[in-house]
Amino acid sequence: MFRTALRNVLAHKARLLMTVLAVMLGVAFVSGTLVFTNTLSNALQNSSAKGFDQVDVAVEAKYQESKGDQVGKSPELTQALLAKSEQVPGAASAIGVVSGFTAIADKDGKLIGGGFQSQGGNYWEAKDPRYPLVSGHAPSGANEVAIDSETAERAGYKVGDTVRLSIDGPVLKPTVAGIFTTDDGNVAAGGSLALFDTATAQSLFGKAGTYDEIDVKAAAGTSQATLKAALDKALPADTVETTTGKQLADDQAEMISSSMSGLKQGLLVFAGIALFVGTFIIANTFTMLIAQRTKELALLRAVGASRKQVTRSVLIEAFVVGAVAAVTGLVAGIGIGAGLKSLIGMLGATVPDGPLVITPGTVGTALAVGILITMLAAWLPGRRAAKIPPVAAMSSVHAAATTKSLVLRNTLGALFSGAGIAVVLAATSMSGSDGQAPMGIGAVLLIIGVFILTPLLSRPLIAAAAPFMRVFGISGKLARQNSVRNPRRTAATASALMIGLTLITGMTVMAGSLQKSIDKMASSAIKADYVVSMANGNSLSPDVAEKLAKVDDVTASSPLRNAPSRIDGKTEYLTGVTGSTIGELTDLTVDSGAFKVGGSQVVVDDDTAKSHGWKAGSRFTVNYEDGKKQQLTVAGVYEGNEMIQGIILDNAALSPHETDPADMQVMVKTSDGASSATKDKLEKALGSNPAIKVQDKKDLSNEIAQMFTLVLNMLYGLLAMAVLVAVLGVINTLAMSVFERSQEIGMLRAIGLDRKGIKRMVRLESLVISLFGGVLGIGLGVFFGWAAGELVGSSMATYELVMPWARMAVFLLLAATVGVLAALWPARRAARLNMLTAIKSE
């Protein structure tokens, strides 16, 4: 039986090729994902570990949790603590570390490093062991800075050049005093690092006389653990905590691994979808192969082969096919992993140097996935073939599915579909995250149910295409009849395409609806012409609001300042604004009271008011972060949204209680409204700072649209793998169907149907099957998009369902294109059959 199975594999090489390709693509996606994420994670971990070479023990402030009326905060690491750390037994030296966001512009005024990896810090004394200088000297005074060598090379800076940079808004123009090398992971990932002398760094980052961290170096012969124990004994345990350099490196490695895990899981989901779609193709292929070898299997049974041996022979075939696909997929996956790493570099992101990581786990996963998926998909056809009595198989009386089996299948499909719809509808009535898990379960149940019901659905839906098919005469009629002749095969082929289009359509509906809802929210909540913020989301210096208020065309402006507080034993974040102008800059719906902000009068969003039991006229006591209290009065309750929410009070009341006031954004209204000239004037007033964004409502909308479009295009690209596998399935089904119907095609040729008619028949059959899968996929996608939108709408008042009719038409056209392209080779093969040879075939 083993030799028989191997001969069958070799005898059907061409027919099994599509199955091999389908499995190979899925395995390549899986192994490529593992190689890419392991390589990236290993490179980042090695790079970050080097950054802790100069740290034996790090001393950090221990965050004091909020208690009662006291707002939580971190104690300061003072010069006295630094001196004490340096004097403990076993300490060779101690360095005070100051750090914060620092944006560096290149010579063209563009931000280096994208903002998020742009960091600044302090250069310790005249020679900092963390940052060896390659040229120049240590920075000294407010007008000097040292920059890392990679940034200097990318931007073309050298010692003596003037560089434009920004900490929190205002532009600084220091001279490059020195250029240094560093193992900092942010720099290795494409960011930048600017260093000032310690006093300047403390002043710029709002840490006057204090540090963010104290790094202690152990003396020769002293271990990190011993030094840590000495520091724990000498320093106050209630205000500081210590961590060894090894532990810091391990924690950083774990954090990198965790962040890579999210990316890995996301990519593996799409690989799983491709493999799931490929399962249909495998099952289809083996079902058709076994149907064509029915008499051969019956003969084996007649000469003594048992049912188990027949099933085992099919599984051996599947094992060989799966092994070949898994090995080729693994090789292709290694190439994909290397390609993705190169692609990231081409897109502008910098990845630390490191070898391509191919772990035994990656190899084992690729082989296991390829072989198991193939054998699992082939098991059911093999078991079904083994159960056919030899005499019945020889006379082919088994060919038609029994009424009982169809009733059982349709009943099962209806139960799954009904349960799926019920669970999804129930999830839409839930709120936020509570409904996510039920909706996911309901979606899976519904997809399974529709897949089981697809043979039943194929007849009426394909019959609906009859008027269109009549246009093509006898070829169209034959194509329609062939499409419904074997509903199970048509269902499996169409389902592969259905799954891909379901996901694509659902995501498109969601993305379009969210975009519309956020646009609506921005236009309805904001009357300001411009919103000014930092490019990386950091806070702005109060100087920015002051400069904008002085611009000639500005008629009203207000910074939005956030600060923690304690109210009724709970932490609540306050939003500080300019009370006299905020009414001109926002257009919030007031449920009760009046929108008055000033003195002790505040306005509160409806959710916060409900949680505290407040209404217009209510009074409450707020405990600020400096420990002082104030009684405030709720002047009005407004409808909050994702852009503006919480307790809004006047900055005149809030700012005196803040040690380091900072604005999240500044709203600006101008006399001439939004225009390119006004925007230029505002940008020039801020020193044409690349780290600051000046955005009107259209810019805000475009930024959101760009984010959605980027994510959507990435998902389209990932789902293209599933669609490609579905295309292979259509080609495979048609090719094997042509082989199966060789005699029939020969008879059609003999009675007058020409080669063009044969080609047209096969192409139309493929088109109908693909459109059937497309209609099902788009229908399910719209339903899931609507359901997910209802879930989002529970927490977003402006949510509005948007039907992307144009894109859905494109998706349907895509399904039709898939059908036409997939039929090219099978149609050509059918038309080239010799009619006499075909008539004599069995």
mmCIF file of N, CA and C in Angstrom, residues 31-47 256 260 264 333-334 336-342 344 351-359 362:
data_model
loop_
_atom_site.group_PDB
_atom_site.id
_atom_site.type_symbol
_atom_site.label_atom_id
_atom_site.label_comp_id
_atom_site.label_asym_id
_atom_site.label_seq_id
_atom_site.Cartn_x
_atom_site.Cartn_y
_atom_site.Cartn_z
ATOM 1 N N SER A 31 6.556 30.678 8.223
ATOM 2 C CA SER A 31 7.996 30.633 8.500
ATOM 3 C C SER A 31 8.644 31.994 8.264
ATOM 4 N N GLY A 32 8.181 32.742 7.239
ATOM 5 C CA GLY A 32 8.712 34.084 6.987
ATOM 6 C C GLY A 32 8.446 35.011 8.156
ATOM 7 N N THR A 33 7.241 34.921 8.729
ATOM 8 C CA THR A 33 6.890 35.723 9.902
ATOM 9 C C THR A 33 7.799 35.400 11.076
ATOM 10 N N LEU A 34 8.015 34.108 11.324
ATOM 11 C CA LEU A 34 8.857 33.697 12.452
ATOM 12 C C LEU A 34 10.311 34.125 12.252
ATOM 13 N N VAL A 35 10.830 33.954 11.033
ATOM 14 C CA VAL A 35 12.214 34.352 10.749
ATOM 15 C C VAL A 35 12.375 35.864 10.911
ATOM 16 N N PHE A 36 11.432 36.626 10.349
ATOM 17 C CA PHE A 36 11.517 38.090 10.384
ATOM 18 C C PHE A 36 11.447 38.617 11.816
ATOM 19 N N THR A 37 10.444 38.176 12.585
ATOM 20 C CA THR A 37 10.284 38.692 13.953
ATOM 21 C C THR A 37 11.412 38.222 14.870
ATOM 22 N N ASN A 38 11.874 36.982 14.696
ATOM 23 C CA ASN A 38 13.002 36.496 15.520
ATOM 24 C C ASN A 38 14.273 37.269 15.202
ATOM 25 N N THR A 39 14.504 37.542 13.923
ATOM 26 C CA THR A 39 15.692 38.290 13.510
ATOM 27 C C THR A 39 15.655 39.709 14.062
ATOM 28 N N LEU A 40 14.494 40.361 13.914
ATOM 29 C CA LEU A 40 14.346 41.732 14.393
ATOM 30 C C LEU A 40 14.485 41.794 15.907
ATOM 31 N N SER A 41 13.834 40.862 16.599
ATOM 32 C CA SER A 41 13.886 40.831 18.063
ATOM 33 C C SER A 41 15.312 40.602 18.542
ATOM 34 N N ASN A 42 16.027 39.669 17.924
ATOM 35 C CA ASN A 42 17.411 39.357 18.318
ATOM 36 C C ASN A 42 18.326 40.562 18.111
ATOM 37 N N ALA A 43 18.160 41.256 16.978
ATOM 38 C CA ALA A 43 19.000 42.418 16.689
ATOM 39 C C ALA A 43 18.746 43.544 17.689
ATOM 40 N N LEU A 44 17.468 43.802 18.000
ATOM 41 C CA LEU A 44 17.134 44.862 18.955
ATOM 42 C C LEU A 44 17.597 44.523 20.364
ATOM 43 N N GLN A 45 17.466 43.244 20.745
ATOM 44 C CA GLN A 45 17.901 42.824 22.083
ATOM 45 C C GLN A 45 19.409 42.968 22.235
ATOM 46 N N ASN A 46 20.160 42.541 21.224
ATOM 47 C CA ASN A 46 21.621 42.653 21.290
ATOM 48 C C ASN A 46 22.056 44.109 21.358
ATOM 49 N N SER A 47 21.342 44.942 20.571
ATOM 50 C CA SER A 47 21.685 46.365 20.554
ATOM 51 C C SER A 47 21.383 47.019 21.889
ATOM 52 N N ILE A 256 11.090 43.888 24.468
ATOM 53 C CA ILE A 256 11.233 43.801 23.006
ATOM 54 C C ILE A 256 10.562 42.538 22.498
ATOM 55 N N MET A 260 7.438 42.330 19.933
ATOM 56 C CA MET A 260 7.531 41.521 18.718
ATOM 57 C C MET A 260 6.439 40.449 18.690
ATOM 58 N N LYS A 264 4.137 39.435 15.661
ATOM 59 C CA LYS A 264 4.185 38.044 15.206
ATOM 60 C C LYS A 264 2.779 37.437 15.170
ATOM 61 N N GLY A 333 10.028 30.914 2.939
ATOM 62 C CA GLY A 333 9.817 31.737 4.125
ATOM 63 C C GLY A 333 11.087 32.402 4.609
ATOM 64 N N ILE A 334 12.205 31.690 4.535
ATOM 65 C CA ILE A 334 13.500 32.280 4.916
ATOM 66 C C ILE A 334 13.796 33.467 4.005
ATOM 67 N N ILE A 336 11.511 35.262 2.467
ATOM 68 C CA ILE A 336 10.550 36.312 2.820
ATOM 69 C C ILE A 336 11.028 37.081 4.053
ATOM 70 N N GLY A 337 11.530 36.337 5.057
ATOM 71 C CA GLY A 337 12.035 36.985 6.269
ATOM 72 C C GLY A 337 13.173 37.939 5.966
ATOM 73 N N ALA A 338 14.117 37.496 5.130
ATOM 74 C CA ALA A 338 15.244 38.359 4.744
ATOM 75 C C ALA A 338 14.744 39.552 3.938
ATOM 76 N N GLY A 339 13.756 39.298 3.070
ATOM 77 C CA GLY A 339 13.209 40.373 2.247
ATOM 78 C C GLY A 339 12.494 41.429 3.068
ATOM 79 N N LEU A 340 11.751 41.009 4.092
ATOM 80 C CA LEU A 340 11.038 41.955 4.947
ATOM 81 C C LEU A 340 12.021 42.839 5.712
ATOM 82 N N LYS A 341 13.131 42.244 6.136
ATOM 83 C CA LYS A 341 14.135 43.035 6.851
ATOM 84 C C LYS A 341 14.726 44.109 5.928
ATOM 85 N N SER A 342 15.005 43.719 4.682
ATOM 86 C CA SER A 342 15.527 44.677 3.704
ATOM 87 C C SER A 342 14.482 45.735 3.372
ATOM 88 N N ILE A 344 12.126 46.947 5.261
ATOM 89 C CA ILE A 344 12.023 47.936 6.343
ATOM 90 C C ILE A 344 13.100 49.000 6.172
ATOM 91 N N VAL A 351 17.159 49.136 11.122
ATOM 92 C CA VAL A 351 17.183 47.949 11.967
ATOM 93 C C VAL A 351 18.636 47.674 12.346
ATOM 94 N N PRO A 352 18.934 47.440 13.629
ATOM 95 C CA PRO A 352 20.321 47.132 14.016
ATOM 96 C C PRO A 352 20.839 45.922 13.241
ATOM 97 N N ASP A 353 22.144 45.935 12.976
ATOM 98 C CA ASP A 353 22.751 44.811 12.253
ATOM 99 C C ASP A 353 22.655 43.537 13.090
ATOM 100 N N GLY A 354 22.511 42.436 12.402
ATOM 101 C CA GLY A 354 22.422 41.148 13.081
ATOM 102 C C GLY A 354 22.184 40.045 12.075
ATOM 103 N N PRO A 355 22.496 38.802 12.433
ATOM 104 C CA PRO A 355 22.317 37.679 11.509
ATOM 105 C C PRO A 355 20.849 37.308 11.342
ATOM 106 N N LEU A 356 20.563 36.596 10.243
ATOM 107 C CA LEU A 356 19.223 36.055 10.031
ATOM 108 C C LEU A 356 19.037 34.900 11.014
ATOM 109 N N VAL A 357 17.981 34.957 11.823
ATOM 110 C CA VAL A 357 17.771 33.960 12.880
ATOM 111 C C VAL A 357 16.772 32.907 12.412
ATOM 112 N N ILE A 358 17.266 31.676 12.258
ATOM 113 C CA ILE A 358 16.397 30.547 11.875
ATOM 114 C C ILE A 358 16.485 29.530 13.005
ATOM 115 N N THR A 359 15.486 29.538 13.869
ATOM 116 C CA THR A 359 15.518 28.674 15.051
ATOM 117 C C THR A 359 14.970 27.288 14.721
ATOM 118 N N THR A 362 11.292 27.372 14.370
ATOM 119 C CA THR A 362 10.767 27.826 13.070
ATOM 120 C C THR A 362 10.700 26.662 12.093
#
